[in-house]
mmCIF file of C-alpha atoms in Angstrom:
data_model
loop_
_atom_site.group_PDB
_atom_site.id
_atom_site.type_symbol
_atom_site.label_atom_id
_atom_site.label_comp_id
_atom_site.label_asym_id
_atom_site.label_seq_id
_atom_site.Cartn_x
_atom_site.Cartn_y
_atom_site.Cartn_z
ATOM 1 C CA MET A 1 40.836 150.992 34.257
ATOM 2 C CA ASN A 2 43.752 150.699 31.828
ATOM 3 C CA ALA A 3 47.152 152.329 31.489
ATOM 4 C CA ALA A 4 45.725 155.109 29.336
ATOM 5 C CA THR A 5 43.236 156.025 32.079
ATOM 6 C CA LEU A 6 46.111 156.374 34.508
ATOM 7 C CA ALA A 7 48.265 158.312 32.120
ATOM 8 C CA PRO A 8 47.182 161.371 30.171
ATOM 9 C CA ARG A 9 50.850 161.754 29.194
ATOM 10 C CA PRO A 10 52.022 159.249 26.551
ATOM 11 C CA ASP A 11 55.209 158.340 28.451
ATOM 12 C CA ILE A 12 53.324 157.037 31.499
ATOM 13 C CA ALA A 13 52.591 153.724 29.783
ATOM 14 C CA GLY A 14 56.325 153.300 29.271
ATOM 15 C CA SER A 15 56.962 153.969 32.963
ATOM 16 C CA ILE A 16 54.394 151.341 33.904
ATOM 17 C CA GLU A 17 56.066 148.748 31.695
ATOM 18 C CA ARG A 18 59.499 149.583 33.127
ATOM 19 C CA LEU A 19 58.194 149.312 36.702
ATOM 20 C CA ARG A 20 56.650 145.946 35.864
ATOM 21 C CA ALA A 21 59.993 144.746 34.498
ATOM 22 C CA ILE A 22 61.783 145.978 37.624
ATOM 23 C CA GLY A 23 59.286 144.078 39.749
ATOM 24 C CA ARG A 24 59.995 140.845 37.887
ATOM 25 C CA GLU A 25 63.737 141.386 38.139
ATOM 26 C CA PHE A 26 63.748 142.268 41.834
ATOM 27 C CA HIS A 27 61.514 139.304 42.672
ATOM 28 C CA ALA A 28 63.867 136.971 40.766
ATOM 29 C CA ARG A 29 66.833 138.387 42.702
ATOM 30 C CA ASN A 30 65.067 137.885 46.068
ATOM 31 C CA TRP A 31 64.791 141.598 46.760
ATOM 32 C CA SER A 32 60.975 141.857 46.514
ATOM 33 C CA LEU A 33 59.334 138.637 47.656
ATOM 34 C CA GLY A 34 55.684 138.071 48.509
ATOM 35 C CA THR A 35 53.816 141.344 48.248
ATOM 36 C CA SER A 36 56.676 143.305 49.814
ATOM 37 C CA SER A 37 58.299 146.405 48.316
ATOM 38 C CA ASN A 38 56.904 149.376 46.447
ATOM 39 C CA TYR A 39 58.120 151.392 43.482
ATOM 40 C CA SER A 40 57.284 154.857 42.232
ATOM 41 C CA THR A 41 58.134 157.345 39.530
ATOM 42 C CA VAL A 42 57.464 161.082 39.481
ATOM 43 C CA VAL A 43 54.948 161.984 36.758
ATOM 44 C CA SER A 44 54.490 165.671 37.639
ATOM 45 C CA ARG A 45 56.537 168.123 39.686
ATOM 46 C CA ALA A 46 54.185 171.095 39.818
ATOM 47 C CA PRO A 47 52.065 169.917 41.438
ATOM 48 C CA LEU A 48 53.954 166.859 42.673
ATOM 49 C CA GLU A 49 52.353 163.593 41.569
ATOM 50 C CA LEU A 50 53.735 160.073 41.690
ATOM 51 C CA LEU A 51 52.806 156.857 39.944
ATOM 52 C CA ILE A 52 53.211 154.098 42.555
ATOM 53 C CA THR A 53 52.479 150.407 42.920
ATOM 54 C CA ALA A 54 49.083 149.650 44.423
ATOM 55 C CA SER A 55 48.899 147.970 47.831
ATOM 56 C CA GLY A 56 49.310 144.223 48.231
ATOM 57 C CA LYS A 57 50.583 143.343 44.770
ATOM 58 C CA ASP A 58 52.926 140.474 43.900
ATOM 59 C CA LYS A 59 55.886 142.266 42.341
ATOM 60 C CA SER A 60 56.682 139.315 40.075
ATOM 61 C CA ALA A 61 53.302 139.664 38.372
ATOM 62 C CA LEU A 62 52.445 143.363 38.243
ATOM 63 C CA GLY A 63 49.773 144.153 35.679
ATOM 64 C CA PRO A 64 49.175 147.420 33.809
ATOM 65 C CA ASP A 65 46.406 148.320 36.279
ATOM 66 C CA ASP A 66 48.427 147.637 39.439
ATOM 67 C CA PHE A 67 49.466 151.279 39.831
ATOM 68 C CA VAL A 68 47.852 154.435 41.176
ATOM 69 C CA ARG A 69 48.607 158.137 40.951
ATOM 70 C CA VAL A 70 48.986 160.072 44.179
ATOM 71 C CA ASP A 71 49.541 163.691 45.131
ATOM 72 C CA ALA A 72 52.202 165.118 47.452
ATOM 73 C CA ALA A 73 50.181 164.057 50.502
ATOM 74 C CA GLY A 74 49.890 160.484 49.263
ATOM 75 C CA LYS A 75 46.221 160.765 48.331
ATOM 76 C CA VAL A 76 45.066 158.770 45.301
ATOM 77 C CA VAL A 77 44.031 161.241 42.593
ATOM 78 C CA ASP A 78 43.291 159.034 39.574
ATOM 79 C CA GLY A 79 39.738 158.108 40.570
ATOM 80 C CA SER A 80 40.524 154.396 40.421
ATOM 81 C CA GLY A 81 39.376 153.555 43.931
ATOM 82 C CA ARG A 82 42.516 151.486 44.357
ATOM 83 C CA LYS A 83 44.569 151.705 47.534
ATOM 84 C CA SER A 84 48.189 152.799 47.354
ATOM 85 C CA SER A 85 50.926 151.261 49.481
ATOM 86 C CA ALA A 86 50.911 152.048 53.189
ATOM 87 C CA GLU A 87 54.351 153.584 52.682
ATOM 88 C CA THR A 88 53.317 155.965 49.911
ATOM 89 C CA LEU A 89 53.989 158.932 52.184
ATOM 90 C CA LEU A 90 57.697 158.010 52.329
ATOM 91 C CA HIS A 91 57.930 158.072 48.543
ATOM 92 C CA CYS A 92 56.280 161.498 48.493
ATOM 93 C CA LEU A 93 58.633 162.747 51.195
ATOM 94 C CA ILE A 94 61.753 161.644 49.328
ATOM 95 C CA ALA A 95 60.596 163.060 45.992
ATOM 96 C CA ASP A 96 59.840 166.424 47.579
ATOM 97 C CA LEU A 97 62.547 166.710 50.245
ATOM 98 C CA VAL A 98 65.777 165.576 48.587
ATOM 99 C CA PRO A 99 65.745 168.228 45.812
ATOM 100 C CA SER A 100 64.729 170.918 48.307
ATOM 101 C CA LEU A 101 67.815 170.143 50.403
ATOM 102 C CA GLY A 102 70.169 170.513 47.457
ATOM 103 C CA GLY A 103 70.121 166.992 46.076
ATOM 104 C CA ALA A 104 69.480 166.141 42.454
ATOM 105 C CA PRO A 105 65.864 166.037 41.275
ATOM 106 C CA VAL A 106 64.237 162.751 42.239
ATOM 107 C CA GLY A 107 62.518 160.985 39.364
ATOM 108 C CA ALA A 108 61.983 157.581 40.960
ATOM 109 C CA VAL A 109 61.967 155.907 44.384
ATOM 110 C CA LEU A 110 62.450 152.156 44.888
ATOM 111 C CA HIS A 111 61.919 150.175 48.098
ATOM 112 C CA THR A 112 63.116 146.588 48.522
ATOM 113 C CA HIS A 113 63.102 143.880 51.224
ATOM 114 C CA SER A 114 66.242 141.785 50.744
ATOM 115 C CA VAL A 115 67.659 139.326 53.250
ATOM 116 C CA TRP A 116 70.865 141.328 53.651
ATOM 117 C CA SER A 117 69.216 144.715 54.174
ATOM 118 C CA THR A 118 66.856 143.149 56.705
ATOM 119 C CA ILE A 119 69.759 141.650 58.680
ATOM 120 C CA LEU A 120 72.122 144.642 58.615
ATOM 121 C CA SER A 121 69.408 147.196 59.372
ATOM 122 C CA GLY A 122 68.718 145.252 62.556
ATOM 123 C CA THR A 123 72.283 144.640 63.694
ATOM 124 C CA ASP A 124 73.385 148.244 63.132
ATOM 125 C CA LEU A 125 70.278 150.083 64.324
ATOM 126 C CA ASP A 126 71.885 151.158 67.603
ATOM 127 C CA ARG A 127 74.740 152.776 65.669
ATOM 128 C CA GLY A 128 72.209 154.705 63.604
ATOM 129 C CA SER A 129 73.775 153.956 60.237
ATOM 130 C CA LEU A 130 75.593 151.306 58.235
ATOM 131 C CA ARG A 131 79.100 152.365 57.249
ATOM 132 C CA ILE A 132 80.383 150.994 53.943
ATOM 133 C CA GLU A 133 83.972 151.916 53.182
ATOM 134 C CA GLY A 134 86.712 151.175 50.684
ATOM 135 C CA TYR A 135 84.824 149.174 48.071
ATOM 136 C CA GLU A 136 85.151 149.718 44.318
ATOM 137 C CA MET A 137 81.408 149.197 43.871
ATOM 138 C CA LEU A 138 80.736 152.402 45.788
ATOM 139 C CA LYS A 139 81.493 154.129 42.476
ATOM 140 C CA GLY A 140 78.142 152.876 41.221
ATOM 141 C CA LEU A 141 76.433 155.417 43.489
ATOM 142 C CA GLU A 142 75.930 158.728 41.720
ATOM 143 C CA GLY A 143 78.638 161.275 42.499
ATOM 144 C CA ILE A 144 81.217 158.824 43.895
ATOM 145 C CA GLY A 145 84.374 158.518 41.802
ATOM 146 C CA THR A 146 86.756 156.565 44.014
ATOM 147 C CA HIS A 147 86.804 153.525 46.276
ATOM 148 C CA GLU A 148 88.658 155.624 48.841
ATOM 149 C CA THR A 149 85.488 156.901 50.462
ATOM 150 C CA ALA A 150 82.758 155.837 52.862
ATOM 151 C CA GLU A 151 78.983 155.822 52.579
ATOM 152 C CA GLU A 152 76.930 156.124 55.752
ATOM 153 C CA VAL A 153 73.502 154.611 55.098
ATOM 154 C CA PRO A 154 71.087 155.988 57.750
ATOM 155 C CA ILE A 155 68.993 153.453 59.669
ATOM 156 C CA PHE A 156 65.626 154.278 61.202
ATOM 157 C CA ALA A 157 63.636 152.196 63.656
ATOM 158 C CA ASN A 158 60.654 150.767 61.812
ATOM 159 C CA SER A 159 57.137 151.992 62.555
ATOM 160 C CA GLN A 160 53.608 151.394 61.301
ATOM 161 C CA ASP A 161 52.859 155.090 61.886
ATOM 162 C CA MET A 162 53.955 156.523 58.552
ATOM 163 C CA ARG A 163 53.527 160.161 59.560
ATOM 164 C CA GLU A 164 55.707 159.725 62.623
ATOM 165 C CA LEU A 165 58.303 157.787 60.614
ATOM 166 C CA ALA A 166 58.259 160.362 57.828
ATOM 167 C CA GLU A 167 58.945 163.144 60.320
ATOM 168 C CA ARG A 168 61.943 161.293 61.770
ATOM 169 C CA ILE A 169 63.324 160.761 58.286
ATOM 170 C CA ARG A 170 62.667 164.392 57.357
ATOM 171 C CA ASP A 171 64.441 165.673 60.466
ATOM 172 C CA ARG A 172 67.534 163.551 59.972
ATOM 173 C CA LEU A 173 67.933 164.126 56.258
ATOM 174 C CA SER A 174 67.379 167.853 56.770
ATOM 175 C CA ALA A 175 70.198 167.936 59.332
ATOM 176 C CA ALA A 176 72.681 166.285 56.934
ATOM 177 C CA ASP A 177 75.215 168.196 54.825
ATOM 178 C CA TRP A 178 73.882 168.634 51.289
ATOM 179 C CA SER A 179 76.283 171.453 50.380
ATOM 180 C CA ASP A 180 78.099 169.477 47.671
ATOM 181 C CA PRO A 181 75.632 168.979 44.792
ATOM 182 C CA LYS A 182 77.883 166.286 43.290
ATOM 183 C CA ARG A 183 78.195 164.231 46.490
ATOM 184 C CA PRO A 184 75.007 163.832 48.537
ATOM 185 C CA PRO A 185 75.386 162.649 52.161
ATOM 186 C CA CYS A 186 73.534 159.437 51.319
ATOM 187 C CA HIS A 187 71.862 157.695 48.400
ATOM 188 C CA GLY A 188 69.289 155.812 50.435
ATOM 189 C CA PHE A 189 68.315 154.712 53.921
ATOM 190 C CA LEU A 190 67.306 151.574 55.781
ATOM 191 C CA LEU A 191 64.287 150.801 57.930
ATOM 192 C CA SER A 192 65.299 148.417 60.685
ATOM 193 C CA ARG A 193 64.506 144.743 60.013
ATOM 194 C CA HIS A 194 62.535 145.969 57.031
ATOM 195 C CA GLY A 195 64.453 147.091 53.965
ATOM 196 C CA LEU A 196 66.053 149.697 51.729
ATOM 197 C CA TYR A 197 64.759 152.943 50.270
ATOM 198 C CA THR A 198 66.785 154.532 47.499
ATOM 199 C CA TRP A 199 66.142 156.972 44.679
ATOM 200 C CA GLY A 200 67.529 158.430 41.481
ATOM 201 C CA ARG A 201 66.991 161.092 38.855
ATOM 202 C CA ASP A 202 65.170 158.471 36.824
ATOM 203 C CA LEU A 203 64.174 154.814 37.100
ATOM 204 C CA GLU A 204 67.457 153.563 35.665
ATOM 205 C CA GLU A 205 69.538 155.456 38.205
ATOM 206 C CA ALA A 206 67.289 154.346 41.063
ATOM 207 C CA ARG A 207 67.488 150.727 39.873
ATOM 208 C CA ARG A 208 71.284 150.968 39.741
ATOM 209 C CA HIS A 209 71.346 152.343 43.268
ATOM 210 C CA VAL A 210 69.311 149.365 44.473
ATOM 211 C CA GLU A 211 71.730 146.979 42.775
ATOM 212 C CA ILE A 212 74.819 148.694 44.195
ATOM 213 C CA HIS A 213 73.415 148.901 47.722
ATOM 214 C CA GLU A 214 72.327 145.271 47.676
ATOM 215 C CA PHE A 215 75.742 144.102 46.450
ATOM 216 C CA LEU A 216 77.489 146.077 49.177
ATOM 217 C CA PHE A 217 75.085 144.885 51.875
ATOM 218 C CA GLU A 218 75.876 141.283 50.983
ATOM 219 C CA VAL A 219 79.623 141.946 50.967
ATOM 220 C CA VAL A 220 79.489 143.597 54.400
ATOM 221 C CA ALA A 221 77.322 140.861 55.933
ATOM 222 C CA ARG A 222 79.355 137.997 54.495
ATOM 223 C CA THR A 223 82.608 139.672 55.561
ATOM 224 C CA ARG A 224 81.355 140.022 59.122
ATOM 225 C CA ALA A 225 80.169 136.412 59.178
ATOM 226 C CA ALA A 226 83.504 135.156 57.836
ATOM 227 C CA THR A 227 85.376 137.183 60.441
ATOM 228 C CA LEU A 228 83.320 135.687 63.254
ATOM 229 C CA GLN A 229 83.854 132.175 61.925
ATOM 230 C CA THR A 230 87.623 132.505 61.537
ATOM 231 C CA ARG A 231 88.263 134.543 64.685
ATOM 232 C CA PRO A 232 85.952 133.238 67.416
ATOM 233 C CA GLY A 233 85.867 135.616 70.321
ATOM 234 C CA GLY A 234 87.331 138.400 68.207
ATOM 235 C CA PRO A 235 85.774 141.815 67.642
ATOM 236 C CA GLY A 236 83.671 140.481 64.782
ATOM 237 C CA PHE A 237 82.680 143.935 63.583
ATOM 238 C CA GLN A 238 80.944 144.997 66.788
ATOM 239 C CA SER A 239 80.490 141.328 67.727
ATOM 240 C CA HIS A 240 77.247 140.965 65.777
ATOM 241 C CA SER A 241 76.350 137.370 65.031
ATOM 242 C CA ILE A 242 75.069 137.307 61.446
ATOM 243 C CA PRO A 243 73.566 134.159 59.894
ATOM 244 C CA VAL A 244 74.543 133.572 56.281
ATOM 245 C CA PRO A 245 71.511 132.672 54.137
ATOM 246 C CA ARG A 246 72.014 129.964 51.561
ATOM 247 C CA GLY A 247 71.768 130.820 47.897
#
């Protein structure tokens, strides 16, 4: 199979090349190591179809054939016989649910496995979210225009049962306040000791949201670690002991 087989629309080949470039970039930045992570873009809205990375692919070396098309239920519909990621259902959920709740249309979903998101999603799981407040870089998230705000990034306990996990995510996002179309309640979520899911109206916005989240995760984790080192026995941001990776 080649890119043309996957893509009756001419712009699909361009999406494949952009996803391949994102894979190389995210691998180089230590956000998508091994065969971790998965990326998707919406190729049809009625009916909903996504182009998503195939299962078990090294994101630093994605080829033109390392993608499949799936329907809203996550079923492969391109006849390739390839297997999509185990987490395809979460991509389908986000693409369908967020606009239905009042969020902007979702054109792409990106999932990464960085060191910082893995650490913070574990330390803050009991709280249920990671609070990020007062940073200028928050303005890189769509709809935020000031540092004088806070972003609550929801955290969900990880699971290998994607249907059960998808229902928990659906329930929590559905209960959030989406009444302000310019300021969604969140721009992504974390799976505990796993990684980040974020989205955007297109691939460029989704990529930016990954970059902003990952910057802020590192700032929060390093700040907590520095606090613990300089104030032993102090509150230490909920007294979490956070190792600081080198590099």
